[in-house]
């Protein structure tokens, strides 16, 4: 709303809800005059008793509109509207494939890359053509058509504009670049709106101070060149971009408009040929070029050499999962996101950055050096270190990393570090007290508490941020009695600690499956781990989470093996019949467990699962594709949406935690956000 300026005549808002009683608030904020009910999807259905309740809730946004537009084929919506008292005086504009409506859709004709939509409006045949063929785009276009007709636009104008639509979906990829750079690749379209979105994504990346944009001419904007590049220049300055490399004749003509560090080239080849790429270092680089500028050449030159095997990390999935767990918690319960072990294998600052941007409250790492790496990449969230080591305390204090203290031995070492670093100052080292309530791994026990409290209270350089414990079996219904007992013990022990201090101390005991299954015990904070990375506590929850990690590779070579020949090391596989096999560049050094050889494991190729044949090698393995249509270069999925991490873990006789954390560091991580 804050972006509305006096000169604006039309503002379009998309409002969504996830539970009851949210729409009233949005109504008073937005106060729409025209309402469009686009669709009633299944998202967030779990928080509503019935679809009608969800529709009724959504309709609250429209109780004061002048005109209401909807598809009359959504019968549930239609019925509610016809019955609702507060809709009696609202003018409606309907469209329908089936029944009488203001705009009756007669036919949709899908062609290769476009769809012709024919309709009847005020007894006249009219039509539009849109450059999309998917159902969602067709429905969106019809809603938009209805709105424009309601505004009184001539259909000729509407159909002209409709043909010029372009997809807004974009996929921003973040990759490791040369000389410690990060590279964001967005070469899908190059209009000024998408530039603004891409720069916001760039600014979310805090790992390097310096921000660079490589930008091509902006094509087909239909705008005056001077105006356009003045606006681009303003955008770069506003958003604190440090360096511009402009590629193309138009942007080069406009070079004087830009007041930041800048370089210009007429075309991509000149840039790749003449620019010293070794000048790029320790910066985040956004590539934003219209397709004809072939920015792939630049991204290739900027990227570190990669293998064909990559772990793709879907940041949207991560955000979705975070929000899912948030929806299970009270609004004031804090979340500590577990980013130990390289964020369960998915990355360090790349993940922490997203979590910081989406405002989790705390991060937790296993070792101090993981925390230092995050601090050096611009992560300012509080960070708890779960296994602080004697030699790491000084560096922890320096980088404001907060120690988990679990025994008097480790407390003693920490006290010594406080004396070394903070003596005669009023600085404080923040700590978290770990209690053992039955896991029997690390932690203070009940009879330690009086001595512990007095010792902590007597040290003016120390502040207890939280007291916590860990559940041993929160995901296992057979152990629920034990879990409840752990929670009860924790309540008592933490109450004692709290009573001994005259400042507030947070409490937390729930991990991911604890949040799902024991949400009464959320106290002031929870520790979210595996759920964030897409693994649910049970099948129902699994269906509500999104997959985050996909381990993929390709087929290097295909071979035809006559019956009786052997395949791979030690000739463990002898072809029982004529076979076709594919060699895949992933082996046990990448984390593909050698136990999965000889038919135990499978990889997913072109819609089929293919058995691994023979022994898995260090860097490669072979699969049986005798019955599977495939070509060299085709994608192979080790795990991901098509073949879930849980299924893969099951086949490997282990748990998803191990699968995720055993993808070796040499497998390049590629992050994307749509
Ligand atoms: C790893 C860990 C968690 C997170 O557990 P998940 O099951 O992954 O949610 C929570 N607390 C502690 C102490 C941990 O070590």
mmCIF file of C-alpha atoms in Angstrom, residues 261-474:
data_model
loop_
_atom_site.group_PDB
_atom_site.id
_atom_site.type_symbol
_atom_site.label_atom_id
_atom_site.label_comp_id
_atom_site.label_asym_id
_atom_site.label_seq_id
_atom_site.Cartn_x
_atom_site.Cartn_y
_atom_site.Cartn_z
ATOM 1 C CA UNK A 261 31.663 2.488 -11.372
ATOM 2 C CA UNK A 262 30.897 1.465 -14.959
ATOM 3 C CA UNK A 263 32.120 -0.266 -18.103
ATOM 4 C CA UNK A 264 30.378 -0.568 -21.452
ATOM 5 C CA UNK A 265 30.645 -2.966 -24.369
ATOM 6 C CA UNK A 266 28.736 -3.119 -27.638
ATOM 7 C CA UNK A 267 28.166 -6.844 -27.432
ATOM 8 C CA UNK A 268 28.736 -9.916 -25.278
ATOM 9 C CA UNK A 269 31.629 -11.295 -27.343
ATOM 10 C CA UNK A 270 33.627 -8.086 -26.962
ATOM 11 C CA UNK A 271 33.080 -8.146 -23.233
ATOM 12 C CA UNK A 272 34.131 -11.781 -22.822
ATOM 13 C CA UNK A 273 37.168 -11.167 -25.079
ATOM 14 C CA UNK A 274 38.350 -7.863 -23.572
ATOM 15 C CA UNK A 275 37.331 -7.731 -19.932
ATOM 16 C CA UNK A 276 39.900 -9.088 -17.457
ATOM 17 C CA UNK A 277 37.774 -11.607 -15.550
ATOM 18 C CA UNK A 278 40.444 -11.835 -12.870
ATOM 19 C CA UNK A 279 39.248 -8.354 -11.808
ATOM 20 C CA UNK A 280 36.115 -9.962 -10.431
ATOM 21 C CA UNK A 281 36.684 -11.077 -6.867
ATOM 22 C CA UNK A 282 34.706 -11.247 -3.610
ATOM 23 C CA UNK A 283 31.567 -9.734 -5.101
ATOM 24 C CA UNK A 284 28.037 -10.798 -5.922
ATOM 25 C CA UNK A 285 27.362 -10.495 -9.639
ATOM 26 C CA UNK A 286 23.891 -10.326 -11.152
ATOM 27 C CA UNK A 287 23.603 -11.272 -14.820
ATOM 28 C CA UNK A 288 20.555 -9.763 -16.416
ATOM 29 C CA UNK A 289 20.409 -9.963 -20.167
ATOM 30 C CA UNK A 290 17.815 -10.290 -22.889
ATOM 31 C CA UNK A 291 18.099 -13.663 -24.597
ATOM 32 C CA UNK A 292 19.662 -12.460 -27.814
ATOM 33 C CA UNK A 293 22.640 -11.177 -25.860
ATOM 34 C CA UNK A 294 23.580 -14.778 -25.033
ATOM 35 C CA UNK A 295 24.698 -14.119 -21.476
ATOM 36 C CA UNK A 296 25.291 -17.896 -21.100
ATOM 37 C CA UNK A 297 28.772 -17.144 -22.408
ATOM 38 C CA UNK A 298 29.377 -14.808 -19.480
ATOM 39 C CA UNK A 299 27.914 -17.128 -16.877
ATOM 40 C CA UNK A 300 30.110 -19.956 -18.144
ATOM 41 C CA UNK A 301 33.208 -17.786 -17.829
ATOM 42 C CA UNK A 302 32.215 -16.638 -14.338
ATOM 43 C CA UNK A 303 31.409 -20.002 -12.885
ATOM 44 C CA UNK A 304 33.767 -22.327 -11.227
ATOM 45 C CA UNK A 305 34.302 -25.481 -13.167
ATOM 46 C CA UNK A 306 31.540 -27.837 -12.168
ATOM 47 C CA UNK A 307 30.973 -31.513 -12.507
ATOM 48 C CA UNK A 308 27.827 -32.640 -14.155
ATOM 49 C CA UNK A 309 26.605 -33.856 -10.795
ATOM 50 C CA UNK A 310 24.950 -31.084 -8.772
ATOM 51 C CA UNK A 311 22.792 -30.749 -5.696
ATOM 52 C CA UNK A 312 19.995 -28.347 -6.590
ATOM 53 C CA UNK A 313 18.569 -26.435 -3.653
ATOM 54 C CA UNK A 314 15.071 -25.042 -4.054
ATOM 55 C CA UNK A 315 14.994 -21.942 -1.851
ATOM 56 C CA UNK A 316 11.255 -21.495 -2.409
ATOM 57 C CA UNK A 317 10.786 -24.949 -0.904
ATOM 58 C CA UNK A 318 12.854 -23.946 2.116
ATOM 59 C CA UNK A 319 10.760 -20.799 2.613
ATOM 60 C CA UNK A 320 7.541 -22.744 2.166
ATOM 61 C CA UNK A 321 8.625 -25.261 4.808
ATOM 62 C CA UNK A 322 9.657 -22.503 7.215
ATOM 63 C CA UNK A 323 6.231 -20.922 6.856
ATOM 64 C CA UNK A 324 4.539 -24.268 7.317
ATOM 65 C CA UNK A 325 6.219 -24.760 10.713
ATOM 66 C CA UNK A 326 5.498 -21.153 11.600
ATOM 67 C CA UNK A 327 1.814 -21.882 11.021
ATOM 68 C CA UNK A 328 2.008 -24.635 13.653
ATOM 69 C CA UNK A 329 3.409 -22.281 16.281
ATOM 70 C CA UNK A 330 1.959 -19.418 18.272
ATOM 71 C CA UNK A 331 2.878 -16.112 16.732
ATOM 72 C CA UNK A 332 5.286 -15.171 19.508
ATOM 73 C CA UNK A 333 7.142 -18.489 19.679
ATOM 74 C CA UNK A 334 10.639 -18.044 18.334
ATOM 75 C CA UNK A 335 12.351 -20.309 15.828
ATOM 76 C CA UNK A 336 15.970 -21.356 16.027
ATOM 77 C CA UNK A 337 16.870 -22.777 12.630
ATOM 78 C CA UNK A 338 19.410 -25.586 12.691
ATOM 79 C CA UNK A 339 22.112 -24.970 10.101
ATOM 80 C CA UNK A 340 24.629 -27.418 11.521
ATOM 81 C CA UNK A 341 26.525 -29.783 9.242
ATOM 82 C CA UNK A 342 26.458 -27.382 6.299
ATOM 83 C CA UNK A 343 22.711 -26.883 6.795
ATOM 84 C CA UNK A 344 22.039 -30.619 6.595
ATOM 85 C CA UNK A 345 24.173 -30.721 3.471
ATOM 86 C CA UNK A 346 22.441 -27.932 1.635
ATOM 87 C CA UNK A 347 24.873 -25.038 2.099
ATOM 88 C CA UNK A 348 26.144 -22.507 4.600
ATOM 89 C CA UNK A 349 25.647 -18.762 4.095
ATOM 90 C CA UNK A 350 23.369 -19.354 1.117
ATOM 91 C CA UNK A 351 20.825 -20.968 3.430
ATOM 92 C CA UNK A 352 21.504 -18.741 6.448
ATOM 93 C CA UNK A 353 20.954 -15.679 4.268
ATOM 94 C CA UNK A 354 17.488 -16.809 3.262
ATOM 95 C CA UNK A 355 16.625 -17.656 6.861
ATOM 96 C CA UNK A 356 17.874 -14.273 8.018
ATOM 97 C CA UNK A 357 15.866 -12.522 5.310
ATOM 98 C CA UNK A 358 12.748 -14.440 6.335
ATOM 99 C CA UNK A 359 13.379 -13.502 9.941
ATOM 100 C CA UNK A 360 13.993 -16.631 11.889
ATOM 101 C CA UNK A 361 15.116 -15.662 15.393
ATOM 102 C CA UNK A 362 18.206 -17.749 15.934
ATOM 103 C CA UNK A 363 20.594 -20.033 14.097
ATOM 104 C CA UNK A 364 22.418 -23.034 15.527
ATOM 105 C CA UNK A 365 25.609 -24.611 14.261
ATOM 106 C CA UNK A 366 27.591 -27.568 15.583
ATOM 107 C CA UNK A 367 31.066 -25.996 15.623
ATOM 108 C CA UNK A 368 32.482 -22.510 16.069
ATOM 109 C CA UNK A 369 34.116 -22.393 12.631
ATOM 110 C CA UNK A 370 30.707 -22.868 10.986
ATOM 111 C CA UNK A 371 29.499 -19.841 12.920
ATOM 112 C CA UNK A 372 32.564 -17.768 11.990
ATOM 113 C CA UNK A 373 31.955 -18.537 8.314
ATOM 114 C CA UNK A 374 28.397 -17.239 8.678
ATOM 115 C CA UNK A 375 29.516 -14.061 10.448
ATOM 116 C CA UNK A 376 32.081 -13.399 7.714
ATOM 117 C CA UNK A 377 29.293 -13.679 5.145
ATOM 118 C CA UNK A 378 27.197 -11.007 6.798
ATOM 119 C CA UNK A 379 24.905 -13.093 8.988
ATOM 120 C CA UNK A 380 23.931 -10.950 11.969
ATOM 121 C CA UNK A 381 21.352 -13.245 13.602
ATOM 122 C CA UNK A 382 22.230 -14.653 17.017
ATOM 123 C CA UNK A 383 24.046 -17.976 16.545
ATOM 124 C CA UNK A 384 24.278 -20.793 19.090
ATOM 125 C CA UNK A 385 27.262 -23.153 18.889
ATOM 126 C CA UNK A 386 26.364 -26.622 20.143
ATOM 127 C CA UNK A 387 29.818 -28.176 20.477
ATOM 128 C CA UNK A 388 32.080 -25.350 21.592
ATOM 129 C CA UNK A 389 35.653 -26.518 21.962
ATOM 130 C CA UNK A 390 38.308 -25.232 24.305
ATOM 131 C CA UNK A 391 40.385 -23.607 21.564
ATOM 132 C CA UNK A 392 37.376 -21.907 19.987
ATOM 133 C CA UNK A 393 36.112 -19.762 22.875
ATOM 134 C CA UNK A 394 38.198 -16.678 22.055
ATOM 135 C CA UNK A 395 37.083 -16.621 18.466
ATOM 136 C CA UNK A 396 33.492 -17.216 19.568
ATOM 137 C CA UNK A 397 33.549 -14.160 21.799
ATOM 138 C CA UNK A 398 35.131 -12.135 19.024
ATOM 139 C CA UNK A 399 32.382 -13.066 16.559
ATOM 140 C CA UNK A 400 29.574 -12.975 19.120
ATOM 141 C CA UNK A 401 28.791 -16.655 18.855
ATOM 142 C CA UNK A 402 26.840 -17.998 21.804
ATOM 143 C CA UNK A 403 28.092 -21.138 23.523
ATOM 144 C CA UNK A 404 26.023 -24.102 24.564
ATOM 145 C CA UNK A 405 27.359 -25.119 27.981
ATOM 146 C CA UNK A 406 26.581 -28.665 29.037
ATOM 147 C CA UNK A 407 29.012 -29.516 31.862
ATOM 148 C CA UNK A 408 31.074 -27.920 34.598
ATOM 149 C CA UNK A 409 34.233 -28.739 32.629
ATOM 150 C CA UNK A 410 33.096 -26.725 29.616
ATOM 151 C CA UNK A 411 31.763 -23.960 31.869
ATOM 152 C CA UNK A 412 35.201 -23.708 33.502
ATOM 153 C CA UNK A 413 36.886 -23.310 30.138
ATOM 154 C CA UNK A 414 34.389 -20.657 29.133
ATOM 155 C CA UNK A 415 34.959 -18.755 32.380
ATOM 156 C CA UNK A 416 38.677 -18.706 31.633
ATOM 157 C CA UNK A 417 37.980 -17.281 28.184
ATOM 158 C CA UNK A 418 35.790 -14.585 29.750
ATOM 159 C CA UNK A 419 38.628 -13.581 32.041
ATOM 160 C CA UNK A 420 41.075 -13.447 29.101
ATOM 161 C CA UNK A 421 38.749 -11.364 26.954
ATOM 162 C CA UNK A 422 36.354 -9.373 29.126
ATOM 163 C CA UNK A 423 38.107 -8.847 32.479
ATOM 164 C CA UNK A 424 37.488 -5.336 33.821
ATOM 165 C CA UNK A 425 34.913 -4.625 31.162
ATOM 166 C CA UNK A 426 31.153 -4.862 31.368
ATOM 167 C CA UNK A 427 30.882 -6.968 28.231
ATOM 168 C CA UNK A 428 28.937 -10.185 28.477
ATOM 169 C CA UNK A 429 29.356 -13.581 26.882
ATOM 170 C CA UNK A 430 25.965 -15.093 25.983
ATOM 171 C CA UNK A 431 25.380 -18.739 26.816
ATOM 172 C CA UNK A 432 22.740 -21.447 26.559
ATOM 173 C CA UNK A 433 22.408 -24.130 29.213
ATOM 174 C CA UNK A 434 21.859 -27.666 28.007
ATOM 175 C CA UNK A 435 19.901 -29.978 30.321
ATOM 176 C CA UNK A 436 19.859 -33.761 30.131
ATOM 177 C CA UNK A 437 16.242 -34.909 30.477
ATOM 178 C CA UNK A 438 16.723 -38.456 29.209
ATOM 179 C CA UNK A 439 18.640 -38.362 25.948
ATOM 180 C CA UNK A 440 21.840 -39.001 27.913
ATOM 181 C CA UNK A 441 24.158 -37.366 25.421
ATOM 182 C CA UNK A 442 25.181 -33.926 26.717
ATOM 183 C CA UNK A 443 23.731 -31.789 29.483
ATOM 184 C CA UNK A 444 23.569 -30.833 33.145
ATOM 185 C CA UNK A 445 21.531 -33.045 35.447
ATOM 186 C CA UNK A 446 19.015 -32.120 38.084
ATOM 187 C CA UNK A 447 21.358 -32.179 41.061
ATOM 188 C CA UNK A 448 23.878 -29.937 39.225
ATOM 189 C CA UNK A 449 21.430 -27.065 39.075
ATOM 190 C CA UNK A 450 21.869 -25.257 42.428
ATOM 191 C CA UNK A 451 25.671 -25.102 42.050
ATOM 192 C CA UNK A 452 25.368 -24.178 38.404
ATOM 193 C CA UNK A 453 22.975 -21.293 39.051
ATOM 194 C CA UNK A 454 25.043 -19.721 41.777
ATOM 195 C CA UNK A 455 28.217 -19.977 39.704
ATOM 196 C CA UNK A 456 26.556 -18.362 36.689
ATOM 197 C CA UNK A 457 24.930 -15.671 38.802
ATOM 198 C CA UNK A 458 28.263 -14.762 40.330
ATOM 199 C CA UNK A 459 29.914 -14.030 37.001
ATOM 200 C CA UNK A 460 29.110 -10.486 35.830
ATOM 201 C CA UNK A 461 30.548 -11.187 32.361
ATOM 202 C CA UNK A 462 28.042 -13.847 31.529
ATOM 203 C CA UNK A 463 24.402 -13.828 30.481
ATOM 204 C CA UNK A 464 22.158 -16.878 30.176
ATOM 205 C CA UNK A 465 20.035 -16.508 27.032
ATOM 206 C CA UNK A 466 18.238 -19.812 27.190
ATOM 207 C CA UNK A 467 17.907 -23.159 28.853
ATOM 208 C CA UNK A 468 17.090 -26.158 26.700
ATOM 209 C CA UNK A 469 16.989 -29.903 26.275
ATOM 210 C CA UNK A 470 16.688 -32.367 23.404
ATOM 211 C CA UNK A 471 14.054 -35.046 22.814
ATOM 212 C CA UNK A 472 15.290 -38.550 22.062
ATOM 213 C CA UNK A 473 12.292 -39.906 20.155
ATOM 214 C CA UNK A 474 9.830 -37.148 19.317
#
